Amino acid sequence: MKTEVLHADRHSLALAADLLTSGRLVAFPTETVYGLGANAEDRDAVLSIFQAKGRPADNPLIVHIHDRSQLNRICIVPDKAEQLMDAFWPGPLTILFEKLPVIPDVVTAGLPTVAVRMPSHPVATAMLKACNLPVAAPSANRSGRPSPTTAAHVLEDMDGRIPLILNGGPCEVGVESTVLDLCHGVPTILRPGGVTKEMLEDVLHEEVALAGSILRPLQPGEKALSPGMRYQHYAPRAVVTLVEGTEDAVLSFLKESYRQASRRGEKACVLCFSEHLDTLRECCPHEIGSRNHPEEVAHRLFSVLRSLDDENMESVFSEVIPPEGVGLAVMNRLGRAAAFRIMHAE
Ligand code: AMP
Ligand code: MG
């Protein structure tokens, strides 16, 4: 199959709508990452998403809509969700709802809840309007690869597997949406993203809990609240080690670790803040953004992780940011890329 990459315009959006309506797949930009979409009501179309990605069938998809009136058909909406949708839609917040039968079980991996979000990217909105369907879409990467934040990343993973990639430039947020469970008592963040715990608490006027496995691996026998958390999603081939501690201790530790890895003959690098590029210039530094701007780190992270495989890195040592605000989403993705291997520099 030939994969076309087209800039989003009237012609390509009409083509995308035709493809989606006829059960085919379209990759499209959102403000978080690129999604791989299919008509959420078409079981076979949804199955082909799992095939194209090599995604395990027990990892459910997020359904994307452009108008809240679409919700009535697909799920049951509790009052609490209304305030959240008023505040954060369109935007990077996914909410779990009780599912209605029009959504096939393949979308939700057999779960009674369906995850729904209204993206804010103008191309996503235009595509969803043009087809006027609920669109099931996970991130448009091959399973196990970092999520794509440019059309070129999607092409790397999906060339020959899907008919169309809509190019809308680089994604602004850069990490996937916040997934919030409102169906089981205390509102709980299953996956941190661009809408932070603090922002949710401000609107709900109550405490929001964090799923246990956000900053550590699942324990043996522990049930994943969000099936995606079971999988080692964001792992590059390199062994990644996170280094925490005071600024000076971390910088010394990074230099020494890089030196030792190089001496062992490994291809090594460090992931560092813009502020430390110069200090670490002899350690093959890869810039992850400013330490004072977690949004910038989120925006760059997946691109940097992808480059590690492109450069055949074997040993990677990374700085960390405080797990607050968007920093929590960054540390969740970085933690998983490192299989939660964290060293404390003294
Ligand atoms: P992706 O689109 O690749 O970011 O994947 C969507 C993520 O949303 C999955 O990893 C799931 O863990 C999560 N998700 C989707 N539907 C549900 C659901 N019904 N319950 C819990 N988590 C869900
Ligand atoms: Mg994904």
Short mmCIF file of C-alpha atoms and ligand atoms in Angstrom, two decimals:
data_model
loop_
_atom_site.label_atom_id
_atom_site.label_comp_id
_atom_site.label_asym_id
_atom_site.label_seq_id
_atom_site.Cartn_x
_atom_site.Cartn_y
_atom_site.Cartn_z
CA MET A 1 0.00 0.00 0.00
CA LYS A 2 1.27 3.47 -0.84
CA THR A 3 1.20 5.90 2.09
CA GLU A 4 0.48 9.49 1.10
CA VAL A 5 1.61 12.37 3.31
CA LEU A 6 -0.52 15.42 2.52
CA HIS A 7 -0.68 18.87 4.02
CA ALA A 8 -4.07 19.39 5.55
CA ASP A 9 -6.26 21.36 3.13
CA ARG A 10 -9.77 21.07 1.71
CA HIS A 11 -8.80 18.33 -0.70
CA SER A 12 -6.86 16.15 1.80
CA LEU A 13 -9.50 16.59 4.52
CA ALA A 14 -12.22 15.43 2.11
CA LEU A 15 -10.02 12.44 1.20
CA ALA A 16 -9.50 11.68 4.93
CA ALA A 17 -13.26 11.79 5.53
CA ASP A 18 -13.88 9.43 2.57
CA LEU A 19 -11.26 6.99 3.83
CA LEU A 20 -12.64 7.01 7.39
CA THR A 21 -16.22 6.58 6.17
CA SER A 22 -15.19 3.58 4.09
CA GLY A 23 -13.45 1.82 6.99
CA ARG A 24 -9.85 2.84 6.24
CA LEU A 25 -7.20 4.37 8.53
CA VAL A 26 -5.95 7.97 8.61
CA ALA A 27 -3.10 9.36 10.73
CA PHE A 28 -3.76 12.92 11.88
CA PRO A 29 -2.17 15.57 14.10
CA THR A 30 -3.57 16.46 17.50
CA GLU A 31 -2.19 18.92 20.05
CA THR A 32 -0.74 15.97 22.04
CA VAL A 33 0.74 13.48 19.52
CA TYR A 34 -0.28 12.12 16.08
CA GLY A 35 -3.23 9.72 16.22
CA LEU A 36 -4.09 6.73 14.00
CA GLY A 37 -7.84 7.00 13.41
CA ALA A 38 -10.67 4.72 12.32
CA ASN A 39 -14.45 4.94 12.51
CA ALA A 40 -15.07 3.96 16.16
CA GLU A 41 -18.40 2.32 15.25
CA ASP A 42 -16.84 0.06 12.61
CA ARG A 43 -15.43 -3.07 14.27
CA ASP A 44 -13.31 -4.17 11.31
CA ALA A 45 -11.85 -0.70 10.80
CA VAL A 46 -10.88 -0.59 14.48
CA LEU A 47 -9.33 -4.05 14.26
CA SER A 48 -7.09 -2.80 11.44
CA ILE A 49 -5.65 -0.16 13.82
CA PHE A 50 -4.40 -2.96 16.08
CA GLN A 51 -2.96 -4.71 13.03
CA ALA A 52 -1.18 -1.65 11.63
CA LYS A 53 0.35 -0.80 15.02
CA GLY A 54 1.08 -4.35 16.17
CA ARG A 55 -0.87 -3.34 19.28
CA PRO A 56 -1.98 -5.96 21.83
CA ALA A 57 -5.78 -6.40 21.65
CA ASP A 58 -6.15 -5.81 25.40
CA ASN A 59 -4.96 -2.17 25.17
CA PRO A 60 -8.07 0.02 24.62
CA LEU A 61 -8.32 3.07 22.33
CA ILE A 62 -9.44 6.65 22.89
CA VAL A 63 -12.50 7.86 20.95
CA HIS A 64 -12.18 11.37 19.49
CA ILE A 65 -15.12 13.70 18.93
CA HIS A 66 -15.57 17.31 17.76
CA ASP A 67 -18.93 18.08 19.40
CA ARG A 68 -20.37 17.16 22.79
CA SER A 69 -23.68 16.20 21.16
CA GLN A 70 -21.87 13.07 19.86
CA LEU A 71 -21.55 11.77 23.44
CA ASN A 72 -25.21 10.71 23.82
CA ARG A 73 -24.78 7.97 21.24
CA ILE A 74 -21.62 6.46 22.67
CA CYS A 75 -21.63 6.80 26.47
CA ILE A 76 -23.33 7.92 29.70
CA VAL A 77 -22.11 11.28 31.01
CA PRO A 78 -22.09 11.93 34.80
CA ASP A 79 -22.67 15.52 36.08
CA LYS A 80 -19.12 15.82 37.33
CA ALA A 81 -17.81 15.44 33.79
CA GLU A 82 -19.73 18.49 32.56
CA GLN A 83 -17.55 20.92 34.55
CA LEU A 84 -14.41 19.22 33.31
CA MET A 85 -15.53 19.33 29.69
CA ASP A 86 -16.47 23.02 30.10
CA ALA A 87 -13.00 23.74 31.43
CA PHE A 88 -10.72 21.52 29.35
CA TRP A 89 -12.41 20.56 26.07
CA PRO A 90 -11.26 20.88 23.44
CA GLY A 91 -7.87 19.94 24.90
CA PRO A 92 -5.58 17.19 26.21
CA LEU A 93 -8.00 15.57 28.70
CA THR A 94 -9.44 12.08 28.14
CA ILE A 95 -12.37 11.07 30.36
CA LEU A 96 -13.63 7.52 30.98
CA PHE A 97 -17.40 7.05 30.60
CA GLU A 98 -19.76 4.11 30.86
CA LYS A 99 -19.95 2.74 27.30
CA LEU A 100 -23.10 2.33 25.17
CA PRO A 101 -23.49 -0.63 22.74
CA VAL A 102 -22.79 1.35 19.54
CA ILE A 103 -19.09 1.26 20.50
CA PRO A 104 -17.77 -2.23 19.68
CA ASP A 105 -15.88 -4.14 22.36
CA VAL A 106 -12.65 -4.07 20.34
CA VAL A 107 -12.40 -0.31 20.99
CA THR A 108 -12.46 -0.72 24.77
CA ALA A 109 -10.69 -4.10 24.91
CA GLY A 110 -13.87 -5.51 26.44
CA LEU A 111 -13.99 -2.94 29.28
CA PRO A 112 -17.38 -1.44 30.26
CA THR A 113 -15.89 2.08 30.02
CA VAL A 114 -14.94 4.07 26.93
CA ALA A 115 -12.23 6.76 26.93
CA VAL A 116 -13.31 9.95 25.10
CA ARG A 117 -11.56 13.18 24.23
CA MET A 118 -12.15 16.30 22.12
CA PRO A 119 -8.83 17.39 20.58
CA SER A 120 -8.11 21.08 20.02
CA HIS A 121 -5.77 20.84 17.01
CA PRO A 122 -7.48 22.61 14.08
CA VAL A 123 -6.64 19.77 11.66
CA ALA A 124 -8.07 17.15 14.02
CA THR A 125 -11.21 19.24 14.49
CA ALA A 126 -11.61 19.77 10.74
CA MET A 127 -11.16 16.05 10.03
CA LEU A 128 -13.62 15.00 12.75
CA LYS A 129 -16.16 17.50 11.42
CA ALA A 130 -15.67 16.43 7.82
CA CYS A 131 -16.37 12.74 8.57
CA ASN A 132 -18.81 13.46 11.43
CA LEU A 133 -17.94 10.11 13.07
CA PRO A 134 -16.53 9.26 16.46
CA VAL A 135 -12.94 8.33 15.61
CA ALA A 136 -11.06 5.72 17.65
CA ALA A 137 -7.39 6.64 17.65
CA PRO A 138 -4.36 5.53 19.61
CA SER A 139 -1.00 7.18 18.99
CA ALA A 140 0.19 6.59 15.41
CA ASN A 141 3.41 4.73 16.29
CA ARG A 142 4.22 1.03 15.95
CA SER A 143 3.58 -0.53 19.33
CA GLY A 144 6.61 -0.16 21.61
CA ARG A 145 7.99 2.94 19.83
CA PRO A 146 7.77 6.47 21.22
CA SER A 147 4.60 8.32 20.21
CA PRO A 148 5.01 10.36 17.00
CA THR A 149 5.04 14.15 17.30
CA THR A 150 5.68 14.90 13.61
CA ALA A 151 4.30 13.51 10.33
CA ALA A 152 7.84 12.25 9.57
CA HIS A 153 7.77 10.12 12.75
CA VAL A 154 4.45 8.62 11.63
CA LEU A 155 5.88 7.83 8.20
CA GLU A 156 8.91 6.10 9.81
CA ASP A 157 6.57 3.72 11.63
CA MET A 158 3.58 3.42 9.25
CA ASP A 159 4.96 3.64 5.70
CA GLY A 160 3.13 1.06 3.57
CA ARG A 161 0.67 0.21 6.35
CA ILE A 162 -1.88 3.04 6.02
CA PRO A 163 -3.18 5.05 3.05
CA LEU A 164 -2.93 8.61 4.43
CA ILE A 165 -1.03 10.81 6.88
CA LEU A 166 -2.36 14.34 7.31
CA ASN A 167 0.59 16.63 8.01
CA GLY A 168 -0.18 19.42 10.48
CA GLY A 169 3.38 20.15 11.63
CA PRO A 170 4.88 19.29 15.03
CA CYS A 171 2.52 18.64 17.95
CA GLU A 172 2.49 21.35 20.57
CA VAL A 173 2.08 19.41 23.84
CA GLY A 174 4.23 16.46 22.79
CA VAL A 175 3.01 13.90 25.36
CA GLU A 176 -0.29 12.02 25.23
CA SER A 177 -3.48 13.24 26.92
CA THR A 178 -4.25 13.00 30.61
CA VAL A 179 -6.54 9.98 31.19
CA LEU A 180 -9.01 10.54 34.05
CA ASP A 181 -11.26 7.91 35.62
CA LEU A 182 -14.50 9.36 37.04
CA CYS A 183 -16.32 6.02 37.14
CA HIS A 184 -14.81 4.49 40.28
CA GLY A 185 -15.19 6.82 43.32
CA VAL A 186 -12.32 9.28 43.82
CA PRO A 187 -11.40 10.89 40.46
CA THR A 188 -8.12 9.22 39.50
CA ILE A 189 -5.48 10.12 36.92
CA LEU A 190 -4.57 6.88 35.15
CA ARG A 191 -2.08 8.57 32.84
CA PRO A 192 -0.66 12.08 33.45
CA GLY A 193 -0.59 14.53 30.54
CA GLY A 194 -0.99 18.18 29.58
CA VAL A 195 -3.98 18.76 31.90
CA THR A 196 -2.39 18.47 35.35
CA LYS A 197 -3.64 17.14 38.70
CA GLU A 198 -3.56 20.71 40.02
CA MET A 199 -5.72 21.99 37.12
CA LEU A 200 -8.29 19.20 37.64
CA GLU A 201 -8.50 19.84 41.40
CA ASP A 202 -9.10 23.55 40.79
CA VAL A 203 -12.18 22.74 38.72
CA LEU A 204 -13.54 19.77 40.70
CA HIS A 205 -12.91 21.32 44.17
CA GLU A 206 -11.86 17.92 45.43
CA GLU A 207 -8.73 15.88 45.61
CA VAL A 208 -7.69 13.96 42.51
CA ALA A 209 -5.76 10.71 43.07
CA LEU A 210 -2.87 9.36 41.01
CA ALA A 211 -2.79 5.72 39.88
CA GLY A 212 0.00 3.93 41.74
CA SER A 213 2.07 2.94 38.74
CA ILE A 214 2.70 6.42 37.32
CA LEU A 215 6.17 6.80 38.82
CA ARG A 216 7.11 3.17 39.46
CA PRO A 217 6.72 -0.19 37.71
CA LEU A 218 3.62 -2.30 38.33
CA GLN A 219 4.22 -4.67 41.24
CA PRO A 220 3.79 -8.43 40.71
CA GLY A 221 0.06 -9.18 40.99
CA GLU A 222 -0.94 -5.48 40.88
CA LYS A 223 -3.82 -4.76 38.48
CA ALA A 224 -3.24 -2.02 35.89
CA LEU A 225 -6.08 0.53 36.19
CA SER A 226 -5.19 1.64 32.70
CA PRO A 227 -4.21 -1.31 30.49
CA GLY A 228 -1.62 0.78 28.62
CA MET A 229 0.42 1.06 31.82
CA ARG A 230 1.18 -2.65 31.60
CA TYR A 231 3.24 -2.19 28.50
CA GLN A 232 6.75 -0.91 28.27
CA HIS A 233 5.71 1.74 25.77
CA TYR A 234 8.41 4.28 25.57
CA ALA A 235 11.55 2.22 25.70
CA PRO A 236 14.39 2.96 23.28
CA ARG A 237 16.83 0.10 22.62
CA ALA A 238 19.47 1.80 24.78
CA VAL A 239 19.74 1.18 28.52
CA VAL A 240 18.48 4.46 29.99
CA THR A 241 19.41 5.56 33.51
CA LEU A 242 17.84 8.57 35.24
CA VAL A 243 20.04 10.56 37.61
CA GLU A 244 18.62 12.60 40.49
CA GLY A 245 20.35 14.68 43.18
CA THR A 246 21.75 18.19 43.57
CA GLU A 247 22.77 20.01 40.39
CA ASP A 248 26.53 19.63 40.91
CA ALA A 249 26.29 15.99 41.97
CA VAL A 250 24.13 15.14 38.94
CA LEU A 251 26.52 16.86 36.51
CA SER A 252 29.54 15.01 37.95
CA PHE A 253 27.64 11.73 37.89
CA LEU A 254 26.61 12.23 34.25
CA LYS A 255 30.18 13.01 33.18
CA GLU A 256 31.60 10.00 35.03
CA SER A 257 28.89 7.63 33.77
CA TYR A 258 29.44 8.79 30.20
CA ARG A 259 33.21 8.31 30.54
CA GLN A 260 32.83 4.81 31.97
CA ALA A 261 30.34 3.72 29.31
CA SER A 262 32.60 5.05 26.55
CA ARG A 263 35.57 3.23 28.08
CA ARG A 264 33.55 0.01 27.95
CA GLY A 265 33.15 0.67 24.23
CA GLU A 266 29.44 1.53 24.42
CA LYS A 267 27.85 4.23 22.30
CA ALA A 268 26.70 6.64 25.01
CA CYS A 269 25.11 10.05 25.47
CA VAL A 270 23.45 12.24 28.10
CA LEU A 271 19.99 13.85 28.01
CA CYS A 272 20.34 17.25 29.63
CA PHE A 273 18.71 20.61 30.18
CA SER A 274 19.54 23.48 27.83
CA GLU A 275 21.29 25.15 30.78
CA HIS A 276 23.82 22.27 30.97
CA LEU A 277 24.64 21.81 27.27
CA ASP A 278 27.94 23.59 27.61
CA THR A 279 29.07 21.87 30.84
CA LEU A 280 28.29 18.47 29.29
CA ARG A 281 29.62 19.23 25.81
CA GLU A 282 32.06 16.30 25.95
CA CYS A 283 29.31 13.80 26.84
CA CYS A 284 27.38 13.83 23.54
CA PRO A 285 24.62 15.98 25.07
CA HIS A 286 21.02 15.73 23.76
CA GLU A 287 19.01 18.77 24.79
CA ILE A 288 15.63 18.06 26.38
CA GLY A 289 14.69 21.71 27.01
CA SER A 290 14.98 24.21 29.83
CA ARG A 291 14.87 22.96 33.42
CA ASN A 292 12.49 25.85 34.17
CA HIS A 293 10.00 24.89 31.46
CA PRO A 294 8.57 21.37 31.84
CA GLU A 295 6.24 22.15 28.90
CA GLU A 296 9.30 22.50 26.69
CA VAL A 297 10.69 19.17 27.93
CA ALA A 298 7.32 17.49 27.22
CA HIS A 299 7.32 19.01 23.73
CA ARG A 300 10.78 17.64 22.85
CA LEU A 301 10.90 14.37 24.76
CA PHE A 302 9.59 11.84 22.22
CA SER A 303 11.64 13.34 19.41
CA VAL A 304 14.78 12.97 21.53
CA LEU A 305 13.84 9.38 22.49
CA ARG A 306 13.35 8.51 18.82
CA SER A 307 16.75 9.98 17.92
CA LEU A 308 18.42 7.56 20.39
CA ASP A 309 17.43 4.57 18.29
CA ASP A 310 18.31 6.38 15.05
CA GLU A 311 21.81 6.96 16.45
CA ASN A 312 22.12 3.37 17.76
CA MET A 313 22.74 4.55 21.33
CA GLU A 314 23.50 1.83 23.87
CA SER A 315 23.86 3.73 27.17
CA VAL A 316 21.91 6.87 28.00
CA PHE A 317 22.08 8.94 31.20
CA SER A 318 19.40 11.55 31.79
CA GLU A 319 18.65 14.48 34.07
CA VAL A 320 15.21 14.52 35.74
CA ILE A 321 12.65 17.24 36.53
CA PRO A 322 10.37 17.51 39.57
CA PRO A 323 7.21 15.40 39.03
CA GLU A 324 4.88 18.39 39.38
CA GLY A 325 2.51 19.97 36.87
CA VAL A 326 3.43 18.77 33.37
CA GLY A 327 6.66 17.46 34.97
CA LEU A 328 4.64 14.46 36.19
CA ALA A 329 3.78 13.48 32.60
CA VAL A 330 7.42 13.91 31.59
CA MET A 331 8.69 11.77 34.48
CA ASN A 332 6.08 9.07 33.75
CA ARG A 333 7.28 8.77 30.11
CA LEU A 334 10.98 9.15 30.96
CA GLY A 335 10.61 6.70 33.87
CA ARG A 336 9.12 4.10 31.58
CA ALA A 337 11.80 4.68 28.93
CA ALA A 338 14.31 3.93 31.73
CA ALA A 339 12.31 0.97 33.12
CA PHE A 340 12.32 3.19 36.27
CA ARG A 341 16.10 2.77 36.70
CA ILE A 342 16.98 5.78 38.88
CA MET A 343 20.36 6.52 40.46
CA HIS A 344 20.87 9.02 43.25
CA ALA A 345 24.01 11.12 42.72
CA GLU A 346 25.81 12.07 45.97
P1 AMP B 1 -2.82 5.75 23.27
O1 AMP B 1 -3.91 6.30 22.44
O2 AMP B 1 -1.80 4.98 22.55
O3 AMP B 1 -2.25 6.82 24.10
O4 AMP B 1 -3.54 4.73 24.25
C1 AMP B 1 -4.72 5.06 24.91
C2 AMP B 1 -4.56 4.79 26.36
O5 AMP B 1 -5.77 5.12 27.04
C3 AMP B 1 -4.33 3.32 26.63
O6 AMP B 1 -3.00 3.08 26.90
C4 AMP B 1 -5.21 2.96 27.80
O7 AMP B 1 -4.43 2.62 28.90
C5 AMP B 1 -6.04 4.21 28.07
N1 AMP B 1 -7.46 3.80 28.02
C6 AMP B 1 -8.27 3.79 26.94
N2 AMP B 1 -9.48 3.32 27.26
C7 AMP B 1 -9.44 3.02 28.57
C8 AMP B 1 -10.39 2.47 29.48
N3 AMP B 1 -11.63 2.16 29.10
N4 AMP B 1 -9.98 2.29 30.76
C9 AMP B 1 -8.73 2.61 31.16
N5 AMP B 1 -7.80 3.13 30.33
C10 AMP B 1 -8.13 3.33 29.05
MG MG B 2 0.26 5.00 22.43
#
